[in-house]
Amino acid sequence: FAANGQELVTTSDMFVTLWNVQHGQELRTWEAHTSQVTSAAHSVEEAVLLTGSKDGTAKIWDLQSGLCRRTLQGHEGPVSAVALSPDS
């Protein structure tokens, strides 16, 4: 869930979907990675999403624009878990 309690993120295969919880409406779906998305973490204060994937990358997404802010590469295997700290 987003900090505002109004949005929810789900993943399926290489895709991420952002939902409006109150209306059950899909807001945006995008291809986030080149392999299965294994984890996602929603920022507490910003409209930011962090995703991890079997493709060995983690990505930081701007949920307002839907654009990838940064790709974190260099993992030696799949990224199986991600987390955001409120003070980061």
A tleap script that builds the chain and sets N, CA, C and O, in Angstrom:
source leaprc.protein.ff14SB
mol = sequence {
  NPHE ALA ALA ASN GLY GLN GLU LEU VAL THR
  THR SER ASP MET PHE VAL THR LEU TRP ASN
  VAL GLN HIE GLY GLN GLU LEU ARG THR TRP
  GLU ALA HIE THR SER GLN VAL THR SER ALA
  ALA HIE SER VAL GLU GLU ALA VAL LEU LEU
  THR GLY SER LYS ASP GLY THR ALA LYS ILE
  TRP ASP LEU GLN SER GLY LEU CYS ARG ARG
  THR LEU GLN GLY HIE GLU GLY PRO VAL SER
  ALA VAL ALA LEU SER PRO ASP CSER
}
set mol.1.N position { 0.826 -1.197 0.000 }
set mol.1.CA position { 0.000 0.000 0.000 }
set mol.1.C position { 0.862 1.249 0.000 }
set mol.1.O position { 1.959 1.257 0.558 }
set mol.2.N position { 0.369 2.287 -0.619 }
set mol.2.CA position { 1.015 3.594 -0.549 }
set mol.2.C position { 0.731 4.212 0.804 }
set mol.2.O position { -0.199 3.811 1.503 }
set mol.3.N position { 1.540 5.193 1.163 }
set mol.3.CA position { 1.371 5.874 2.452 }
set mol.3.C position { -0.016 6.508 2.585 }
set mol.3.O position { -0.552 6.605 3.689 }
set mol.4.N position { -0.593 6.936 1.464 }
set mol.4.CA position { -1.909 7.575 1.511 }
set mol.4.C position { -3.051 6.570 1.674 }
set mol.4.O position { -4.204 6.961 1.857 }
set mol.5.N position { -2.728 5.275 1.608 }
set mol.5.CA position { -3.743 4.243 1.767 }
set mol.5.C position { -4.684 4.121 0.582 }
set mol.5.O position { -5.635 3.342 0.624 }
set mol.6.N position { -4.433 4.873 -0.460 }
set mol.6.CA position { -5.331 4.897 -1.614 }
set mol.6.C position { -4.840 4.058 -2.784 }
set mol.6.O position { -5.608 3.747 -3.694 }
set mol.7.N position { -3.551 3.688 -2.761 }
set mol.7.CA position { -2.976 2.960 -3.878 }
set mol.7.C position { -2.331 1.665 -3.414 }
set mol.7.O position { -1.839 1.554 -2.291 }
set mol.8.N position { -2.349 0.700 -4.304 }
set mol.8.CA position { -1.797 -0.617 -4.052 }
set mol.8.C position { -1.005 -1.031 -5.285 }
set mol.8.O position { -1.394 -0.721 -6.411 }
set mol.9.N position { 0.100 -1.729 -5.074 }
set mol.9.CA position { 0.917 -2.223 -6.180 }
set mol.9.C position { 0.865 -3.740 -6.193 }
set mol.9.O position { 0.994 -4.380 -5.150 }
set mol.10.N position { 0.676 -4.319 -7.384 }
set mol.10.CA position { 0.774 -5.758 -7.570 }
set mol.10.C position { 1.788 -6.034 -8.673 }
set mol.10.O position { 2.069 -5.171 -9.506 }
set mol.11.N position { 2.334 -7.254 -8.667 }
set mol.11.CA position { 3.274 -7.649 -9.714 }
set mol.11.C position { 2.832 -8.962 -10.329 }
set mol.11.O position { 2.219 -9.800 -9.667 }
set mol.12.N position { 3.151 -9.129 -11.596 }
set mol.12.CA position { 2.859 -10.361 -12.317 }
set mol.12.C position { 3.856 -10.484 -13.455 }
set mol.12.O position { 3.922 -9.633 -14.342 }
set mol.13.N position { 4.624 -11.552 -13.411 }
set mol.13.CA position { 5.685 -11.747 -14.397 }
set mol.13.C position { 6.615 -10.538 -14.406 }
set mol.13.O position { 7.203 -10.210 -13.375 }
set mol.14.N position { 6.758 -9.877 -15.539 }
set mol.14.CA position { 7.664 -8.728 -15.668 }
set mol.14.C position { 6.951 -7.399 -15.427 }
set mol.14.O position { 7.552 -6.335 -15.577 }
set mol.15.N position { 5.687 -7.457 -15.058 }
set mol.15.CA position { 4.855 -6.267 -15.002 }
set mol.15.C position { 4.531 -5.818 -13.579 }
set mol.15.O position { 4.491 -6.620 -12.646 }
set mol.16.N position { 4.303 -4.523 -13.444 }
set mol.16.CA position { 3.849 -3.914 -12.196 }
set mol.16.C position { 2.552 -3.172 -12.507 }
set mol.16.O position { 2.442 -2.503 -13.535 }
set mol.17.N position { 1.572 -3.295 -11.613 }
set mol.17.CA position { 0.311 -2.573 -11.778 }
set mol.17.C position { 0.038 -1.744 -10.533 }
set mol.17.O position { 0.152 -2.231 -9.408 }
set mol.18.N position { -0.324 -0.492 -10.751 }
set mol.18.CA position { -0.712 0.436 -9.693 }
set mol.18.C position { -2.229 0.546 -9.721 }
set mol.18.O position { -2.824 0.795 -10.769 }
set mol.19.N position { -2.861 0.356 -8.538 }
set mol.19.CA position { -4.324 0.332 -8.416 }
set mol.19.C position { -4.815 1.429 -7.497 }
set mol.19.O position { -4.133 1.802 -6.542 }
set mol.20.N position { -6.000 1.946 -7.783 }
set mol.20.CA position { -6.731 2.787 -6.848 }
set mol.20.C position { -7.585 1.840 -6.020 }
set mol.20.O position { -8.475 1.174 -6.548 }
set mol.21.N position { -7.311 1.781 -4.714 }
set mol.21.CA position { -7.974 0.816 -3.837 }
set mol.21.C position { -9.460 1.126 -3.679 }
set mol.21.O position { -10.289 0.217 -3.725 }
set mol.22.N position { -9.798 2.377 -3.498 }
set mol.22.CA position { -11.189 2.760 -3.243 }
set mol.22.C position { -12.104 2.380 -4.393 }
set mol.22.O position { -13.227 1.925 -4.174 }
set mol.23.N position { -11.625 2.564 -5.625 }
set mol.23.CA position { -12.469 2.314 -6.793 }
set mol.23.C position { -12.162 0.984 -7.475 }
set mol.23.O position { -12.875 0.574 -8.392 }
set mol.24.N position { -11.088 0.303 -7.023 }
set mol.24.CA position { -10.704 -0.945 -7.665 }
set mol.24.C position { -10.267 -0.741 -9.102 }
set mol.24.O position { -10.397 -1.637 -9.936 }
set mol.25.N position { -9.750 0.444 -9.386 }
set mol.25.CA position { -9.414 0.834 -10.756 }
set mol.25.C position { -7.915 0.727 -10.995 }
set mol.25.O position { -7.105 1.163 -10.177 }
set mol.26.N position { -7.562 0.138 -12.132 }
set mol.26.CA position { -6.166 0.076 -12.546 }
set mol.26.C position { -5.727 1.466 -13.007 }
set mol.26.O position { -6.333 2.050 -13.905 }
set mol.27.N position { -4.672 1.986 -12.385 }
set mol.27.CA position { -4.176 3.310 -12.754 }
set mol.27.C position { -3.099 3.235 -13.830 }
set mol.27.O position { -3.038 4.077 -14.726 }
set mol.28.N position { -2.248 2.211 -13.727 }
set mol.28.CA position { -1.151 2.093 -14.688 }
set mol.28.C position { -0.561 0.695 -14.576 }
set mol.28.O position { -0.419 0.160 -13.476 }
set mol.29.N position { -0.220 0.105 -15.716 }
set mol.29.CA position { 0.537 -1.139 -15.770 }
set mol.29.C position { 1.711 -0.919 -16.701 }
set mol.29.O position { 1.568 -0.329 -17.772 }
set mol.30.N position { 2.877 -1.401 -16.284 }
set mol.30.CA position { 4.044 -1.236 -17.138 }
set mol.30.C position { 4.977 -2.431 -17.004 }
set mol.30.O position { 4.985 -3.132 -15.992 }
set mol.31.N position { 5.768 -2.644 -18.066 }
set mol.31.CA position { 6.796 -3.676 -18.037 }
set mol.31.C position { 7.981 -3.116 -17.274 }
set mol.31.O position { 8.663 -2.207 -17.746 }
set mol.32.N position { 8.220 -3.661 -16.094 }
set mol.32.CA position { 9.210 -3.095 -15.184 }
set mol.32.C position { 10.601 -3.705 -15.342 }
set mol.32.O position { 11.605 -3.035 -15.102 }
set mol.33.N position { 10.663 -4.962 -15.742 }
set mol.33.CA position { 11.939 -5.677 -15.826 }
set mol.33.C position { 11.931 -6.617 -17.019 }
set mol.33.O position { 10.908 -6.805 -17.677 }
set mol.34.N position { 13.104 -7.210 -17.287 }
set mol.34.CA position { 13.222 -8.162 -18.398 }
set mol.34.C position { 12.984 -9.599 -17.947 }
set mol.34.O position { 12.999 -10.520 -18.764 }
set mol.35.N position { 12.764 -9.792 -16.647 }
set mol.35.CA position { 12.436 -11.093 -16.079 }
set mol.35.C position { 11.442 -10.864 -14.943 }
set mol.35.O position { 11.076 -9.721 -14.665 }
set mol.36.N position { 11.009 -11.919 -14.294 }
set mol.36.CA position { 9.969 -11.840 -13.267 }
set mol.36.C position { 10.309 -10.850 -12.155 }
set mol.36.O position { 11.420 -10.851 -11.625 }
set mol.37.N position { 9.340 -10.008 -11.811 }
set mol.37.CA position { 9.458 -9.106 -10.668 }
set mol.37.C position { 9.215 -9.945 -9.423 }
set mol.37.O position { 8.182 -10.603 -9.299 }
set mol.38.N position { 10.179 -9.918 -8.496 }
set mol.38.CA position { 10.103 -10.770 -7.312 }
set mol.38.C position { 9.727 -10.014 -6.043 }
set mol.38.O position { 9.315 -10.622 -5.054 }
set mol.39.N position { 9.868 -8.686 -6.068 }
set mol.39.CA position { 9.584 -7.916 -4.854 }
set mol.39.C position { 9.334 -6.457 -5.203 }
set mol.39.O position { 9.766 -5.957 -6.242 }
set mol.40.N position { 8.624 -5.794 -4.300 }
set mol.40.CA position { 8.331 -4.377 -4.475 }
set mol.40.C position { 8.163 -3.729 -3.107 }
set mol.40.O position { 7.667 -4.353 -2.169 }
set mol.41.N position { 8.582 -2.473 -3.005 }
set mol.41.CA position { 8.426 -1.706 -1.767 }
set mol.41.C position { 8.013 -0.289 -2.134 }
set mol.41.O position { 8.628 0.347 -2.990 }
set mol.42.N position { 6.977 0.191 -1.485 }
set mol.42.CA position { 6.426 1.519 -1.734 }
set mol.42.C position { 7.007 2.497 -0.725 }
set mol.42.O position { 7.051 2.198 0.468 }
set mol.43.N position { 7.452 3.661 -1.184 }
set mol.43.CA position { 7.992 4.683 -0.294 }
set mol.43.C position { 6.911 5.226 0.625 }
set mol.43.O position { 5.754 5.361 0.225 }
set mol.44.N position { 7.287 5.534 1.845 }
set mol.44.CA position { 6.348 6.073 2.823 }
set mol.44.C position { 5.986 7.522 2.504 }
set mol.44.O position { 4.828 7.912 2.652 }
set mol.45.N position { 6.948 8.317 2.073 }
set mol.45.CA position { 6.720 9.754 1.924 }
set mol.45.C position { 6.568 10.231 0.491 }
set mol.45.O position { 5.920 11.249 0.250 }
set mol.46.N position { 7.140 9.531 -0.451 }
set mol.46.CA position { 7.106 9.977 -1.833 }
set mol.46.C position { 6.349 8.974 -2.696 }
set mol.46.O position { 6.067 7.855 -2.267 }
set mol.47.N position { 6.029 9.388 -3.902 }
set mol.47.CA position { 5.398 8.487 -4.863 }
set mol.47.C position { 6.498 7.717 -5.583 }
set mol.47.O position { 6.696 7.866 -6.789 }
set mol.48.N position { 7.214 6.887 -4.815 }
set mol.48.CA position { 8.349 6.125 -5.324 }
set mol.48.C position { 8.119 4.647 -5.035 }
set mol.48.O position { 7.623 4.276 -3.971 }
set mol.49.N position { 8.489 3.813 -5.998 }
set mol.49.CA position { 8.402 2.375 -5.845 }
set mol.49.C position { 9.761 1.775 -6.157 }
set mol.49.O position { 10.405 2.170 -7.129 }
set mol.50.N position { 10.199 0.831 -5.347 }
set mol.50.CA position { 11.425 0.081 -5.580 }
set mol.50.C position { 11.025 -1.342 -5.942 }
set mol.50.O position { 10.241 -1.965 -5.226 }
set mol.51.N position { 11.557 -1.865 -7.053 }
set mol.51.CA position { 11.253 -3.231 -7.463 }
set mol.51.C position { 12.546 -4.031 -7.591 }
set mol.51.O position { 13.605 -3.479 -7.888 }
set mol.52.N position { 12.442 -5.336 -7.362 }
set mol.52.CA position { 13.552 -6.256 -7.576 }
set mol.52.C position { 13.107 -7.346 -8.523 }
set mol.52.O position { 11.916 -7.639 -8.627 }
set mol.53.N position { 14.070 -7.956 -9.224 }
set mol.53.CA position { 13.702 -8.901 -10.270 }
set mol.53.C position { 14.703 -10.045 -10.391 }
set mol.53.O position { 15.843 -9.959 -9.932 }
set mol.54.N position { 14.239 -11.113 -11.021 }
set mol.54.CA position { 15.119 -12.220 -11.362 }
set mol.54.C position { 16.151 -11.826 -12.410 }
set mol.54.O position { 17.100 -12.573 -12.647 }
set mol.55.N position { 15.983 -10.654 -13.049 }
set mol.55.CA position { 16.976 -10.202 -14.024 }
set mol.55.C position { 18.227 -9.630 -13.354 }
set mol.55.O position { 19.153 -9.195 -14.039 }
set mol.56.N position { 18.259 -9.628 -12.003 }
set mol.56.CA position { 19.431 -9.172 -11.271 }
set mol.56.C position { 19.508 -7.681 -11.052 }
set mol.56.O position { 20.551 -7.162 -10.653 }
set mol.57.N position { 18.406 -6.981 -11.309 }
set mol.57.CA position { 18.388 -5.533 -11.099 }
set mol.57.C position { 17.327 -5.144 -10.079 }
set mol.57.O position { 16.363 -5.869 -9.834 }
set mol.58.N position { 17.542 -3.981 -9.502 }
set mol.58.CA position { 16.528 -3.303 -8.702 }
set mol.58.C position { 16.299 -1.962 -9.389 }
set mol.58.O position { 17.234 -1.355 -9.910 }
set mol.59.N position { 15.056 -1.507 -9.386 }
set mol.59.CA position { 14.738 -0.247 -10.064 }
set mol.59.C position { 13.921 0.655 -9.162 }
set mol.59.O position { 13.070 0.199 -8.398 }
set mol.60.N position { 14.200 1.945 -9.268 }
set mol.60.CA position { 13.457 2.968 -8.531 }
set mol.60.C position { 12.544 3.663 -9.532 }
set mol.60.O position { 12.998 4.205 -10.540 }
set mol.61.N position { 11.253 3.634 -9.235 }
set mol.61.CA position { 10.229 4.166 -10.146 }
set mol.61.C position { 9.570 5.409 -9.571 }
set mol.61.O position { 9.298 5.480 -8.373 }
set mol.62.N position { 9.316 6.377 -10.423 }
set mol.62.CA position { 8.511 7.547 -10.084 }
set mol.62.C position { 7.069 7.192 -10.436 }
set mol.62.O position { 6.739 7.043 -11.613 }
set mol.63.N position { 6.218 7.056 -9.439 }
set mol.63.CA position { 4.847 6.615 -9.702 }
set mol.63.C position { 3.967 7.699 -10.320 }
set mol.63.O position { 2.936 7.386 -10.914 }
set mol.64.N position { 4.351 8.949 -10.193 }
set mol.64.CA position { 3.588 10.026 -10.838 }
set mol.64.C position { 3.746 9.953 -12.355 }
set mol.64.O position { 2.767 10.037 -13.096 }
set mol.65.N position { 4.993 9.796 -12.809 }
set mol.65.CA position { 5.268 9.794 -14.249 }
set mol.65.C position { 5.316 8.391 -14.840 }
set mol.65.O position { 5.133 8.217 -16.045 }
set mol.66.N position { 5.563 7.381 -13.989 }
set mol.66.CA position { 5.724 6.029 -14.481 }
set mol.66.C position { 7.113 5.739 -15.024 }
set mol.66.O position { 7.349 4.679 -15.602 }
set mol.67.N position { 8.036 6.679 -14.839 }
set mol.67.CA position { 9.385 6.534 -15.379 }
set mol.67.C position { 10.344 5.939 -14.357 }
set mol.67.O position { 10.205 6.141 -13.151 }
set mol.68.N position { 11.315 5.204 -14.868 }
set mol.68.CA position { 12.355 4.642 -14.024 }
set mol.68.C position { 13.362 5.739 -13.689 }
set mol.68.O position { 13.963 6.323 -14.590 }
set mol.69.N position { 13.549 6.022 -12.403 }
set mol.69.CA position { 14.527 7.024 -11.966 }
set mol.69.C position { 15.946 6.490 -12.006 }
set mol.69.O position { 16.886 7.207 -12.350 }
set mol.70.N position { 16.087 5.208 -11.646 }
set mol.70.CA position { 17.427 4.634 -11.580 }
set mol.70.C position { 17.329 3.110 -11.626 }
set mol.70.O position { 16.405 2.516 -11.071 }
set mol.71.N position { 18.302 2.490 -12.299 }
set mol.71.CA position { 18.451 1.043 -12.304 }
set mol.71.C position { 19.703 0.698 -11.523 }
set mol.71.O position { 20.783 1.217 -11.802 }
set mol.72.N position { 19.553 -0.179 -10.546 }
set mol.72.CA position { 20.666 -0.612 -9.702 }
set mol.72.C position { 21.119 -1.974 -10.196 }
set mol.72.O position { 20.406 -2.967 -10.044 }
set mol.73.N position { 22.309 -2.021 -10.790 }
set mol.73.CA position { 22.841 -3.245 -11.386 }
set mol.73.C position { 24.034 -3.738 -10.586 }
set mol.73.O position { 24.553 -3.026 -9.727 }
set mol.74.N position { 24.460 -4.951 -10.870 }
set mol.74.CA position { 25.654 -5.484 -10.247 }
set mol.74.C position { 25.407 -6.635 -9.303 }
set mol.74.O position { 26.354 -7.190 -8.746 }
set mol.75.N position { 24.152 -7.007 -9.108 }
set mol.75.CA position { 23.852 -8.170 -8.281 }
set mol.75.C position { 24.315 -9.426 -9.012 }
set mol.75.O position { 24.238 -9.497 -10.238 }
set mol.76.N position { 24.785 -10.398 -8.275 }
set mol.76.CA position { 25.282 -11.625 -8.889 }
set mol.76.C position { 24.188 -12.650 -9.130 }
set mol.76.O position { 24.453 -13.734 -9.650 }
set mol.77.N position { 22.990 -12.324 -8.763 }
set mol.77.CA position { 21.864 -13.227 -8.966 }
set mol.77.C position { 20.577 -12.440 -8.895 }
set mol.77.O position { 20.597 -11.210 -8.951 }
set mol.78.N position { 19.456 -13.133 -8.773 }
set mol.78.CA position { 18.164 -12.455 -8.683 }
set mol.78.C position { 18.086 -11.565 -7.442 }
set mol.78.O position { 18.712 -11.846 -6.420 }
set mol.79.N position { 17.322 -10.510 -7.547 }
set mol.79.CA position { 17.023 -9.653 -6.392 }
set mol.79.C position { 15.708 -10.174 -5.829 }
set mol.79.O position { 14.646 -9.960 -6.414 }
set mol.80.N position { 15.784 -10.857 -4.694 }
set mol.80.CA position { 14.604 -11.540 -4.168 }
set mol.80.C position { 13.835 -10.735 -3.130 }
set mol.80.O position { 12.698 -11.073 -2.801 }
set mol.81.N position { 14.453 -9.660 -2.605 }
set mol.81.CA position { 13.758 -8.821 -1.623 }
set mol.81.C position { 14.294 -7.401 -1.708 }
set mol.81.O position { 15.487 -7.182 -1.917 }
set mol.82.N position { 13.396 -6.444 -1.542 }
set mol.82.CA position { 13.775 -5.030 -1.499 }
set mol.82.C position { 13.071 -4.361 -0.323 }
set mol.82.O position { 12.030 -4.830 0.138 }
set mol.83.N position { 13.643 -3.270 0.153 }
set mol.83.CA position { 13.031 -2.519 1.247 }
set mol.83.C position { 13.491 -1.074 1.149 }
set mol.83.O position { 14.576 -0.787 0.644 }
set mol.84.N position { 12.660 -0.174 1.636 }
set mol.84.CA position { 12.987 1.242 1.713 }
set mol.84.C position { 12.954 1.663 3.166 }
set mol.84.O position { 12.078 1.255 3.928 }
set mol.85.N position { 13.910 2.478 3.535 }
set mol.85.CA position { 13.947 3.017 4.885 }
set mol.85.C position { 13.356 4.417 4.863 }
set mol.85.O position { 13.657 5.185 3.949 }
set mol.86.N position { 12.523 4.780 5.839 }
set mol.86.CA position { 11.914 6.106 5.842 }
set mol.86.C position { 12.927 7.240 5.976 }
set mol.86.O position { 12.619 8.382 5.636 }
set mol.87.N position { 14.120 6.945 6.462 }
set mol.87.CA position { 15.127 8.000 6.620 }
set mol.87.C position { 16.140 8.017 5.495 }
set mol.87.O position { 17.162 8.697 5.595 }
set mol.88.N position { 15.877 7.275 4.416 }
set mol.88.CA position { 16.840 7.260 3.307 }
set mol.88.C position { 16.513 8.305 2.274 }
set mol.88.O position { 17.222 8.429 1.275 }
savepdb mol mol.pdb
quit
